[in-house]
XYZ file of C-alpha atoms in Angstrom:
370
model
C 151.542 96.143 77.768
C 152.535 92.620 78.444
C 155.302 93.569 76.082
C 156.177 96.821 77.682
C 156.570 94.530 81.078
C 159.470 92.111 79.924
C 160.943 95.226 78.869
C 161.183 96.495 82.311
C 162.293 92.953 83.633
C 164.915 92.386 81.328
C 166.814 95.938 82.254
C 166.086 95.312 86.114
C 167.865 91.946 85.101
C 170.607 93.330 83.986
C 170.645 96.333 86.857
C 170.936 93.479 89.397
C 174.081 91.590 87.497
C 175.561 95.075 87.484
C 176.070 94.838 91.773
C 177.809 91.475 91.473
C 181.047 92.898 90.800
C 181.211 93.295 94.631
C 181.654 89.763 94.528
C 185.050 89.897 92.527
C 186.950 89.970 95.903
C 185.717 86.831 97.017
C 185.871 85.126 93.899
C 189.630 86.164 93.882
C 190.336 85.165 97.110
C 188.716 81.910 96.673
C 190.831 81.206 93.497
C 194.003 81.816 94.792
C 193.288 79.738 97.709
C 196.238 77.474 98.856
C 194.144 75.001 99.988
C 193.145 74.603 95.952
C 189.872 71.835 97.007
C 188.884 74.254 99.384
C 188.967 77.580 97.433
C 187.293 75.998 93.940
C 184.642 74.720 96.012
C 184.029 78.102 97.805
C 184.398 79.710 94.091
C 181.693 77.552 92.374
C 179.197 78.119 95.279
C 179.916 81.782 94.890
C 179.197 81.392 91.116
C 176.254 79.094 91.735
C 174.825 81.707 94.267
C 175.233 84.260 91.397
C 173.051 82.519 89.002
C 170.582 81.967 91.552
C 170.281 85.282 92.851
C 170.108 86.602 89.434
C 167.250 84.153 88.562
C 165.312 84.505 91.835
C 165.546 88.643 91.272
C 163.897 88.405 87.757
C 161.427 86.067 89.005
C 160.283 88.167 91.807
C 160.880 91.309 89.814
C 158.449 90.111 86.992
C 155.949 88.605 89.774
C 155.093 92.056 91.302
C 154.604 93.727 88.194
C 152.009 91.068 87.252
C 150.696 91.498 90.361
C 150.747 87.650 91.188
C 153.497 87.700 94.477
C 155.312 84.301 95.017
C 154.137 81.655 97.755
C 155.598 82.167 101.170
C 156.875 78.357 100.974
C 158.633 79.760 97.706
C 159.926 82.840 99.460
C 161.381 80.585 102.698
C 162.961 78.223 100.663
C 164.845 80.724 98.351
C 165.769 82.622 101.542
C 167.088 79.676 103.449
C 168.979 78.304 100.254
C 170.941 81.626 100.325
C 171.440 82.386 103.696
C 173.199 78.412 103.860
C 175.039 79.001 100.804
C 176.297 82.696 102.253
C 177.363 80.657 105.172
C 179.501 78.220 103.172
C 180.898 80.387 101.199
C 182.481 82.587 104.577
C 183.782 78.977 106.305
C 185.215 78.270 102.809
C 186.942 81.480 101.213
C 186.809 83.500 104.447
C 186.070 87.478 105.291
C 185.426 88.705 101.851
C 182.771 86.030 101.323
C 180.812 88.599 103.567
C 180.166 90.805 100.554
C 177.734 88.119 100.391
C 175.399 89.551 102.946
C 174.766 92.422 100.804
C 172.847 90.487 98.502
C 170.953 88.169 101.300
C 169.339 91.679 102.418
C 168.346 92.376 98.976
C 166.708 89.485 98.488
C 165.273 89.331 101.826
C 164.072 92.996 101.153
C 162.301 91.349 98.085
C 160.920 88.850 99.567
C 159.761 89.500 102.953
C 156.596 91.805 104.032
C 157.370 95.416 105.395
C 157.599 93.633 108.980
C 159.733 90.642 108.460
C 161.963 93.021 105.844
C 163.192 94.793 109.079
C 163.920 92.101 111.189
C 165.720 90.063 108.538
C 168.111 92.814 107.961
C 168.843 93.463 111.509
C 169.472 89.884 111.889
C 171.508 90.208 109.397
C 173.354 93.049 110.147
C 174.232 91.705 113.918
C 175.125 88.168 113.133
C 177.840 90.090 110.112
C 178.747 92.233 113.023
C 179.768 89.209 115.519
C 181.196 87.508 113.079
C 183.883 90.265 112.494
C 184.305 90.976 115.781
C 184.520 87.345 116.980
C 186.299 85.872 114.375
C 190.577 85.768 114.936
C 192.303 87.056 112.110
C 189.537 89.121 110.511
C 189.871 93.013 110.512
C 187.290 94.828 111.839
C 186.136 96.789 108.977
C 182.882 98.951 108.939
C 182.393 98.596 105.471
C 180.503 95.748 104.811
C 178.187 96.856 107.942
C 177.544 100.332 106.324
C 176.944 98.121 102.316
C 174.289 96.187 104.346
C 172.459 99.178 106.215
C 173.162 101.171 102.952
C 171.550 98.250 100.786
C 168.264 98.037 103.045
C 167.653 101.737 102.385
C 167.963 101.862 98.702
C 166.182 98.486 98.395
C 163.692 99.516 100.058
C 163.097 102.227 97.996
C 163.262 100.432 95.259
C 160.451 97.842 96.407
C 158.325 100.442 97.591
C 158.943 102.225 93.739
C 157.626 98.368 91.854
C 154.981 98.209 94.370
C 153.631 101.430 93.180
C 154.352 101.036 89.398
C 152.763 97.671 89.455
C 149.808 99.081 91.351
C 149.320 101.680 88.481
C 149.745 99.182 85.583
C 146.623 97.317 86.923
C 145.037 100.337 87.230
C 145.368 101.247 84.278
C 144.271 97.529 82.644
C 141.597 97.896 85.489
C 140.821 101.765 83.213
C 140.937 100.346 80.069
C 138.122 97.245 81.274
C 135.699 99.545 82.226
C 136.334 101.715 79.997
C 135.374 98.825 77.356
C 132.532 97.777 79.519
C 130.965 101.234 79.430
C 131.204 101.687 75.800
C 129.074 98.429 75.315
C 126.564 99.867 78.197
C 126.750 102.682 75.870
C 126.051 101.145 72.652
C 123.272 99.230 74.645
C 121.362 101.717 75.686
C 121.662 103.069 72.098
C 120.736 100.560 70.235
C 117.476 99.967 72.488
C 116.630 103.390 71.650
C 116.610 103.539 68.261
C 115.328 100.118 67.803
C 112.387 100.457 70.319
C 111.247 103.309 68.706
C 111.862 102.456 65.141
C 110.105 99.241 65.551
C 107.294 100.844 67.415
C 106.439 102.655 64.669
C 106.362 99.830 61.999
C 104.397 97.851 63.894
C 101.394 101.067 64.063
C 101.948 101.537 60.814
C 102.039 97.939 59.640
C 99.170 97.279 61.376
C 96.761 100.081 60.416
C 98.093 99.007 57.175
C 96.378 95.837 57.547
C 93.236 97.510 58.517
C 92.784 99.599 55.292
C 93.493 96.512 53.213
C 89.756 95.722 52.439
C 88.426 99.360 53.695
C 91.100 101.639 51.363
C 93.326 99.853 49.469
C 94.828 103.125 47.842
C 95.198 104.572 52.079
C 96.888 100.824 52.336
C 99.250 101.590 49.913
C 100.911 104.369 51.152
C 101.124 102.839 54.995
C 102.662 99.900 53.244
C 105.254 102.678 51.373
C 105.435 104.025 54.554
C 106.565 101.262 56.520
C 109.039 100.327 54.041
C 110.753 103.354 54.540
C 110.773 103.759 58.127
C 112.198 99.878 58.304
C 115.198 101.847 55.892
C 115.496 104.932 58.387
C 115.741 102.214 61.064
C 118.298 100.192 59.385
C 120.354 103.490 58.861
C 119.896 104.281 62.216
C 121.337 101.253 63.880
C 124.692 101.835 61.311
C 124.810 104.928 62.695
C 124.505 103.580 66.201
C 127.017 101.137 65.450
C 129.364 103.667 64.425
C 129.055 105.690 67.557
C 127.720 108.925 64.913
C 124.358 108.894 66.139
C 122.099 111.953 68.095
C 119.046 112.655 68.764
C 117.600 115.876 67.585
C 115.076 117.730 69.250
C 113.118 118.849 66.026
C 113.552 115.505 64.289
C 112.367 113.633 67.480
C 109.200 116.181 67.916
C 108.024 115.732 63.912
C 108.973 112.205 64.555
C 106.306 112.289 67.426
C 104.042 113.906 65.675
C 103.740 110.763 63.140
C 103.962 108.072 65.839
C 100.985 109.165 68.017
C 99.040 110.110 64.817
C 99.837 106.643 63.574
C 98.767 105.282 66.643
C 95.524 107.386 67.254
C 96.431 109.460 69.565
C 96.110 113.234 70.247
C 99.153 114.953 70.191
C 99.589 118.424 71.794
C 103.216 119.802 70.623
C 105.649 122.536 70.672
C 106.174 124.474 67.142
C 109.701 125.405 67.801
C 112.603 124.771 70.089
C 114.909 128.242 69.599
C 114.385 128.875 73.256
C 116.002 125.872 74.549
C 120.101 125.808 74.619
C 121.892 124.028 72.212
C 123.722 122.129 74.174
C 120.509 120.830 75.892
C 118.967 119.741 72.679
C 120.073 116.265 72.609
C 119.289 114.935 75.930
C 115.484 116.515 75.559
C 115.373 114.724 71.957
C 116.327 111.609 73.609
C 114.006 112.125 76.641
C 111.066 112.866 73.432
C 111.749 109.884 72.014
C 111.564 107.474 75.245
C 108.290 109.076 76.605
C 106.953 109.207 73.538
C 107.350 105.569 72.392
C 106.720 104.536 76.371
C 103.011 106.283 75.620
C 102.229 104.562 72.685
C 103.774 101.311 73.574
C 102.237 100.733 77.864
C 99.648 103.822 77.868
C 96.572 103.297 76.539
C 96.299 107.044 76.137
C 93.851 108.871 73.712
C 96.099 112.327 74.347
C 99.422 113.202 74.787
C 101.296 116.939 75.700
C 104.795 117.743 75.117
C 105.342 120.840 77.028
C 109.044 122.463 76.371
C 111.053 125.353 77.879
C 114.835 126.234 78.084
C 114.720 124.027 81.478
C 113.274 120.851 80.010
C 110.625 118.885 78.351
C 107.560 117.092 79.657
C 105.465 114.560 78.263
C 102.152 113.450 79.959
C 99.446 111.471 78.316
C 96.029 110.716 80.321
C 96.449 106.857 79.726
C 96.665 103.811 82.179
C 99.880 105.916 84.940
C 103.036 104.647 85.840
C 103.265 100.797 86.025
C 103.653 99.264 89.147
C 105.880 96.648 88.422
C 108.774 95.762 90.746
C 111.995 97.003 89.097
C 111.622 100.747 90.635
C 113.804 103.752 90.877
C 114.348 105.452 94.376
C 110.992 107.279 94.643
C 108.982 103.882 93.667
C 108.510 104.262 90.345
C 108.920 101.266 88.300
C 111.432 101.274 85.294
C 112.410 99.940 81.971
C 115.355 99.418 80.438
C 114.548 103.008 78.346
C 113.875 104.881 81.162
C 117.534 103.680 82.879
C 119.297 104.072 79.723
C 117.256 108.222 79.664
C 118.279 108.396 83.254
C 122.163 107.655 82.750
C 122.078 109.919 80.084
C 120.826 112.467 82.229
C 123.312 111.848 84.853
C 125.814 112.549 82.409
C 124.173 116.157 81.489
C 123.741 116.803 85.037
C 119.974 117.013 84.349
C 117.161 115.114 86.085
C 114.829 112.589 85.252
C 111.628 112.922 86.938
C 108.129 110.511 86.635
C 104.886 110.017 88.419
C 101.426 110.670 87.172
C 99.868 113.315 85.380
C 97.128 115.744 86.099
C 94.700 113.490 84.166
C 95.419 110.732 85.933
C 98.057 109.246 83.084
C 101.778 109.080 82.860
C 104.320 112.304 83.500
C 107.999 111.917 82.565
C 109.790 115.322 83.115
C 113.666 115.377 82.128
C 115.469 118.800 82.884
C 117.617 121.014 84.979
């Protein structure tokens, strides 16, 4: 985008040079000069005021689509260099050095806050107005009058047009940040998913392993085989996870339940199918299945835990220690982890709800539905 930006500043370079032909006239006037000291002089001060003008557009120009404005000591000092040279230049090559003006407004248009912007240009405007009508010899022509007032308008327009384009360039960086920020949240929240549950599980299973060592070695065995290959599901899960392909299943996560709390000696009551429940519902209640379950095996204590399903949402209760009241909380009080937030965001997202507070039997209840 940076790119895209000196684009812009090098053709609104070049659109400003285009207006200096306005200064021909003076240039002219100054060159042809009898008094040949006085007229060169006026001539290279109307060149050098060129340059600067030129230079002190771009720089402005590129500053407010950055979105990092000059200092005001900058600002005065460019505006009082100008004005003095503009002033010169008129007691040196005479009326048409008032062309001149023209470009003081623009720059003070550039400059100068919406406030000061006015004034400046009326100030302007009446002290190029006196001057014509003061001055002997000089014709009283309107025109330079109606270039100034005429030069306000459209500059203004003009400012208020980079304001706004330089406004939506940041918003759009501004996008693109948190944009960024919430695909890491994302891939967060993912990641402590899968691995929370995965690693659950091997730790059941390698552990029951360990206690059928000496009492079953053949029982031992196929833990042992079984914990090797849930260590490869969870390794092909968090691939997946990195590459943004993974989902949560309803069935999988229910038969994936099923071996977790038997693993872990618990009673499992669970639902045999999941046709009634709307497809596009199916991965938010997988995800909620996996959290609750792995929360109940993990901080419960439980002996028995019911999965109750419907079209509306999924329930998990186990009769185990309750809710934990620790001090991270949601709004109704209930404390929770970094699972239950990520479950919670995703729900947000589905426009479901995530509910919790205790079961009938005295245990946890996490309800996640619509």
């Amino acid at each position: 985008m940076h790119a895209q930006l000196e684009g812009r500043w090098r053709w609104g370079y070049l659109y400003a040079g285009v207006w200096l032909v306005f200064l021909v006239p003076a240039f002219l006037d100054a060159v042809h000069d009898r008094n040949r000291p006085r007229g060169w002089a006026g001539a290279v001060l109307l060149i050098g005021f060129s340059v600067f003008f030129l230079r002190t557009w771009g720089s402005v120009r590129s500053r407010r689509i950055r979105g990092t404005p000059a200092s005001g000591r900058w600002r005065s000092w460019v505006l009082a260099a100008s004005a003095t040279t503009v002033v010169v230049c008129v007691l040196l090559i005479g009326q048409q050095a008032l062309a001149m003006t023209v470009f003081l407004t623009v720059q003070a248009m550039f400059l100068l806050p919406p406030l000061a912007r006015l004034v400046a240009t009326a100030v302007i405007v009446a002290a190029t107005a006196a001057a014509v009508l003061i001055v002997p010899g000089w014709q009283h022509d309107l025109g330079v009058i109606i270039g100034l007032l005429l030069a306000a308008f459209v500059m203004w327009g003009v400012v208020q047009t980079i304001e706004r384009n330089a406004q939506l360039a940041r918003a759009q960086e501004r996008l693109a940040e948190l944009a960024v920020a919430d695909e890491r949240a994302r891939f967060a929240r993912d990641l402590h998913d899968v691995l929370g549950h995965s690693l659950t599980l091997l730790a059941i299973k390698a552990e029951l392993a360990g206690r059928l060592v000496r009492l079953d070695a053949d029982r031992a065995e196929q833990e042992i085989a079984e914990v090797e290959r849930l260590a490869r599901d969870a390794l092909v899960d968090v691939r997946a996870a990195v590459g943004g392909y993974r989902q949560a299943t309803l069935s999988g996560e229910l038969i994936s339940a099923r071996a977790v709390l038997a693993a872990a000696g618990i009673d499992a009551e669970l639902p045999v199918a999941v046709d009634e429940v709307p497809g596009e519902r199916r991965e938010l209640l997988g995800w909620a299945v996996r959290e609750g379950v792995t929360n109940v095996v993990r901080h419960s204590g439980a002996t028995r835990c019911q999965i109750l399903l419907d079209r509306d949402g999924v329930e998990i209760m186990d009769d185990g220690r309750g809710p934990d009241p620790a001090p991270t909380r949601d709004a109704e009080g209930w404390a929770l982890g970094s699972g239950l937030r990520g479950l919670r965001e995703r729900a947000d997202v589905a426009g479901a709800t995530v509910v919790i507070g205790n079961a009938p039997e005295g245990g946890f209840r996490l309800r996640v539905g619509w």
